[in-house]
Short mmCIF file of C-alpha atoms in Angstrom, two decimals:
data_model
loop_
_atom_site.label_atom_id
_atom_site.label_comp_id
_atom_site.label_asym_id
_atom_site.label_seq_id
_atom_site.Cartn_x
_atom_site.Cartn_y
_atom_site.Cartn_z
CA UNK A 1 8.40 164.14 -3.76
CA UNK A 2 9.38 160.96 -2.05
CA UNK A 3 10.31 161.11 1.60
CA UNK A 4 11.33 158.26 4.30
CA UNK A 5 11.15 159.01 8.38
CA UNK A 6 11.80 156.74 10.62
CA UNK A 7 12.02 156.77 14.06
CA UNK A 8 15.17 158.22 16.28
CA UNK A 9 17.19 156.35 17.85
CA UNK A 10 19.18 154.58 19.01
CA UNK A 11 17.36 152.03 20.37
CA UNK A 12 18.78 149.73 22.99
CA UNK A 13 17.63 146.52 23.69
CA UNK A 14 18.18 143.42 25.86
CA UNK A 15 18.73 140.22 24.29
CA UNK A 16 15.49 138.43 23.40
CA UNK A 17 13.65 141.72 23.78
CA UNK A 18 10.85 142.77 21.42
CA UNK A 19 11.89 145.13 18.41
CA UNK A 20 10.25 147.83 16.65
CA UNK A 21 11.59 150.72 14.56
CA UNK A 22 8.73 152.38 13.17
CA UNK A 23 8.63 153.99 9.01
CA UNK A 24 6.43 156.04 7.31
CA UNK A 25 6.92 157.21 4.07
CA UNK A 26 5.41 159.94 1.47
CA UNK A 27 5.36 158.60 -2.14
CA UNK A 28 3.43 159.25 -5.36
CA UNK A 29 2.31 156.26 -7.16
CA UNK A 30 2.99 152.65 -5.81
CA UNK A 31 6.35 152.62 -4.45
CA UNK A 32 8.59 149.56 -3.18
CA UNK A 33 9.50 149.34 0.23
CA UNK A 34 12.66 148.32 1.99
CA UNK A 35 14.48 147.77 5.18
CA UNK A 36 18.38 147.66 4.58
CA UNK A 37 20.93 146.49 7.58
CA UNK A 38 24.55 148.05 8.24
CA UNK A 39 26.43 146.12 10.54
CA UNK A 40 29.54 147.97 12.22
CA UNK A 41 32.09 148.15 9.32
CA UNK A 42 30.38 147.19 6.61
CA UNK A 43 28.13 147.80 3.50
CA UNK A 44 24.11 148.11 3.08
CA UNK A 45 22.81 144.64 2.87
CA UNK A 46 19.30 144.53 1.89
CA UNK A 47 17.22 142.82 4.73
CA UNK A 48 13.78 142.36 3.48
CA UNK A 49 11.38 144.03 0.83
CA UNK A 50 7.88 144.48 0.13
CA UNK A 51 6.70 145.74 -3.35
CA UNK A 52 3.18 146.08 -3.19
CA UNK A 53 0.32 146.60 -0.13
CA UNK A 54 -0.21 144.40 2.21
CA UNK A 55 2.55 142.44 1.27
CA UNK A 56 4.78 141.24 4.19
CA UNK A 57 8.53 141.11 3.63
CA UNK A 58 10.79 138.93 6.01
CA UNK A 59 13.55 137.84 6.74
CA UNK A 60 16.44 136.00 9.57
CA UNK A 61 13.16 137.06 11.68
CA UNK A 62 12.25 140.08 11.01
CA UNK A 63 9.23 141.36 9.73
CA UNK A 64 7.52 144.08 7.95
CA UNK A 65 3.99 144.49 6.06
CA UNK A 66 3.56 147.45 3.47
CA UNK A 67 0.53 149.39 5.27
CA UNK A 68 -0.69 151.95 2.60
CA UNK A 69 -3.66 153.34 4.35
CA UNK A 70 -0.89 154.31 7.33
CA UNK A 71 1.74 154.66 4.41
CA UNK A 72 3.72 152.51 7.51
CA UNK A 73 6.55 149.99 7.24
CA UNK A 74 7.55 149.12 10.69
CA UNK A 75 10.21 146.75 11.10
CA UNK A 76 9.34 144.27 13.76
CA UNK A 77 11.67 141.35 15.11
CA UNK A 78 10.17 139.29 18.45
CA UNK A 79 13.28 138.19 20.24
CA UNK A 80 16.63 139.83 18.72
CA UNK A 81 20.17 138.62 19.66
CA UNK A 82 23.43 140.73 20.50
CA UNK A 83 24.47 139.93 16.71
CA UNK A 84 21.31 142.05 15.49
CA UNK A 85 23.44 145.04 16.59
CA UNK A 86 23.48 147.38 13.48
CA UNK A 87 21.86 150.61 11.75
CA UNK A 88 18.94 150.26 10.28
CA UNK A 89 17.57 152.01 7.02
CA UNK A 90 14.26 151.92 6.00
CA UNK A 91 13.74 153.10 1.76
CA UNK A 92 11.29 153.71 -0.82
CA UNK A 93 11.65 153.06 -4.39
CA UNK A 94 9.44 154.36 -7.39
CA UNK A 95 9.80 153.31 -11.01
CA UNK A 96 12.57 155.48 -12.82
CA UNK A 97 13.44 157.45 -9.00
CA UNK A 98 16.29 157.51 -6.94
CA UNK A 99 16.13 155.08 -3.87
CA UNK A 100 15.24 157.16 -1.00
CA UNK A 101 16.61 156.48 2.81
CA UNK A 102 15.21 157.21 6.08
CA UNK A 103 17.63 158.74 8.70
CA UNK A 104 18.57 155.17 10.04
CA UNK A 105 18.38 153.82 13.48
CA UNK A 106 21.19 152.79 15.22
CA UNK A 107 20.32 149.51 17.44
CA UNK A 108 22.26 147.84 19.94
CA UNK A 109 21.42 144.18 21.90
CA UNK A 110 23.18 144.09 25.09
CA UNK A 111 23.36 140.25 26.49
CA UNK B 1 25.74 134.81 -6.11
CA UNK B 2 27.05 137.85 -7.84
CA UNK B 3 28.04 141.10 -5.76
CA UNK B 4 28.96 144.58 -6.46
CA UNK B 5 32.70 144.92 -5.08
CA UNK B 6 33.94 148.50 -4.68
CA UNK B 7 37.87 149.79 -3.97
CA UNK B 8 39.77 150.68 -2.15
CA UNK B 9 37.85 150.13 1.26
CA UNK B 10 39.46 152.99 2.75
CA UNK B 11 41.45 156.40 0.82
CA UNK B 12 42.91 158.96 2.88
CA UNK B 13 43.94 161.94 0.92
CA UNK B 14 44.84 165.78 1.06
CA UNK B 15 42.58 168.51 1.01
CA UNK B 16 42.30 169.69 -2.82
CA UNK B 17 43.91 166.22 -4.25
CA UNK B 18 41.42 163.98 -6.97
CA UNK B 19 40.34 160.88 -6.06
CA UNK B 20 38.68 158.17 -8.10
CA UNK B 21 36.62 155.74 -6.41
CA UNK B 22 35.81 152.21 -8.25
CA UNK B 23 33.17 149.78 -8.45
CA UNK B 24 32.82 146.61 -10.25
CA UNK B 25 28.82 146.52 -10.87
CA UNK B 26 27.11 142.86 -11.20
CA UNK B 27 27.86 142.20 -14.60
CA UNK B 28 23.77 142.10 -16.03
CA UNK B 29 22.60 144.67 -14.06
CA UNK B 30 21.95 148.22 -16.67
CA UNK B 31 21.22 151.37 -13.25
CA UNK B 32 24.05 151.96 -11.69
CA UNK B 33 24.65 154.65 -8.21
CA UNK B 34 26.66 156.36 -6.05
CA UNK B 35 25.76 157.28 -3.12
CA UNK B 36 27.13 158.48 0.60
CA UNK B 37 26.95 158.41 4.15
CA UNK B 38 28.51 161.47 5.89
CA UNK B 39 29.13 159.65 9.37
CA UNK B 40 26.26 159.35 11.61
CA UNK B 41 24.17 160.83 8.89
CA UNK B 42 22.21 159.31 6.65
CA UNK B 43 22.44 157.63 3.00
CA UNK B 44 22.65 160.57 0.10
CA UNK B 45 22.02 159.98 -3.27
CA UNK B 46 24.35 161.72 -5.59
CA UNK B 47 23.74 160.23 -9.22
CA UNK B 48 22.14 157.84 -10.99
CA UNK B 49 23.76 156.48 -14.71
CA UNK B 50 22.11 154.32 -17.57
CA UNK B 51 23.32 153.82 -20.73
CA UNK B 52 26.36 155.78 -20.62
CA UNK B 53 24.84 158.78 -19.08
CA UNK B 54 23.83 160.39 -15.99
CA UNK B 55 20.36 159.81 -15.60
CA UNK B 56 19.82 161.76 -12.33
CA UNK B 57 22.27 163.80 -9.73
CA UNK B 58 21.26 165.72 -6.89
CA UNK B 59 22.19 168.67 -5.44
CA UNK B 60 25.34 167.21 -4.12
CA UNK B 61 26.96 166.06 -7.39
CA UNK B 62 28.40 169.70 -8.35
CA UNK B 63 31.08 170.58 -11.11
CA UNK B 64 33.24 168.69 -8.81
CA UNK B 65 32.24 165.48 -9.25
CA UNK B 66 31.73 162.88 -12.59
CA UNK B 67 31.28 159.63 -13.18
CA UNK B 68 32.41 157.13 -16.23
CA UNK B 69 31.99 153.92 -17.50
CA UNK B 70 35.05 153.53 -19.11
CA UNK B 71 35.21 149.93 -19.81
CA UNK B 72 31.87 148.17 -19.53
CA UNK B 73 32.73 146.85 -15.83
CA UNK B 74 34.39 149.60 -14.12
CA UNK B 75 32.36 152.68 -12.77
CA UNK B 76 33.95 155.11 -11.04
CA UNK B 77 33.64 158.66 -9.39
CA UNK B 78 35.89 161.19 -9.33
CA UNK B 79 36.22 164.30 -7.21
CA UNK B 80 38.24 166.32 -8.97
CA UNK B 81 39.32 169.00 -5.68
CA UNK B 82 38.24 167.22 -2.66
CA UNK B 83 37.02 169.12 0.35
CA UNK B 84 37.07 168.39 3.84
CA UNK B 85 33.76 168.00 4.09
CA UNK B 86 33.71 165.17 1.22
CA UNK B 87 34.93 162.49 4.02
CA UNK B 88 32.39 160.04 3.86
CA UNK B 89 31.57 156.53 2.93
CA UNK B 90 30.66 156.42 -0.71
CA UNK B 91 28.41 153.77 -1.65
CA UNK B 92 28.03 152.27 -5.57
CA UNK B 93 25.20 150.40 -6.15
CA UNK B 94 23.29 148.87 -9.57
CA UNK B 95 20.39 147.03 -10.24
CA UNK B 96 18.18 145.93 -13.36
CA UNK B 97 14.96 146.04 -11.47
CA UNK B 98 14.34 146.52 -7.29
CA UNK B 99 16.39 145.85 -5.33
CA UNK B 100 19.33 148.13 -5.89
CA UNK B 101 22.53 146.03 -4.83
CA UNK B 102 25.35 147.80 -2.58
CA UNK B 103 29.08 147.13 -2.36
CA UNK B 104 31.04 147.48 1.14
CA UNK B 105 31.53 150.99 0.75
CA UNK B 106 34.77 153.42 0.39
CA UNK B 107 36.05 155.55 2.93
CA UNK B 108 36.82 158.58 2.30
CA UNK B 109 38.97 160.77 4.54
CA UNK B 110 40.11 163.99 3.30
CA UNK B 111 42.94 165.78 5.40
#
């Protein structure tokens, strides 16, 4: 079946630090990847995607490039700010499946 | 642009008491999901419904638990006894194709 792990946390971080949360996944087929963003209080806001390999999803500076020959999706930011304080969930998604979460990494910027 | 708005953002109720959770879906969109977040756990998927029926449920989604459609906006979950353990934050989502959207969340606290 499909599975998601991503690295524990949480993960501190001084402002304008260098970020990575590392992914890996287990999938049949060609899934779609996916890094989703909680911030303190609120819902699952989708952050960036990548559907196919080698394709490089990004977004408000973050980055992450669907690896299948690591089956990797690191999320990767180069200088993150106090308001990139959240939990962050990696997930897979196959044709006709359930989206599938990693265990989520809480992150906090300190100024 | 279009969201999926879910209410209320917060229920408190008593230990063997129903609840029914709603979400307003984006109006095009055919999947639609619940899922939940037991705090500081991650995101569980608990059903999946398409064309008026449940497409998928887990392990979670017991005798306890449906879902309806009941007016071709509304989609709601009920627990019919809740538990303690049922606190969480319950998640709907939809989608037509990737990505799924997410509302804000309910959440749950059962006394």
């Amino acid at each position: 079946g499909n599975s998601v792990t991503q690295m524990e946390g949480p993960v501190t971080l001084s402002e304008e630090a260098f970020l990575t949360i590392n992914c890996t996944y287990t999938a049949t087929g060609y899934p779609s990847l996916f890094w989703y963003v909680q911030y303190p209080g609120e819902g699952l806001q989708l952050l960036l995607k990548a559907t196919k390999a080698d394709d490089k999803g990004s977004n408000k500076g973050f980055e992450a490039t669907y690896r299948k020959e690591t089956t990797s999706f690191h999320l990767e930011k180069g200088s993150v700010q106090v308001s990139d304080s959240a939990v962050y969930f990696c997930a897979l998604w196959n044709s006709g499946s359930r989206l599938t979460f990693g265990e989520g990494t809480q992150l906090t910027v300190n100024p | 642009e279009p969201e999926v708005t879910q209410t209320p953002s917060h229920q408190v109720t008593q230990m063997g008491q129903e609840v029914i959770l709603r979400c307003v879906p984006i109006s095009n969109h055919l999947y639609f999901y619940w899922y939940r977040q037991i705090l500081g756990q991650k995101v569980e998927f608990l059903v999946s419904f398409y064309n008026n029926e449940i497409s998928e449920k887990s392990e979670i989604f017991d005798d306890q638990f449906s879902v309806e459609r009941p007016d071709g906006s509304n989609f709601t979950l009920k627990i019919r006894s809740t538990k303690l353990e049922d606190s969480a934050m319950y998640f709907c989502a939809s989608q037509t194709n990737s990505p799924l959207h997410f509302g804000n969340g309910t959440r749950l606290t059962v006394t």
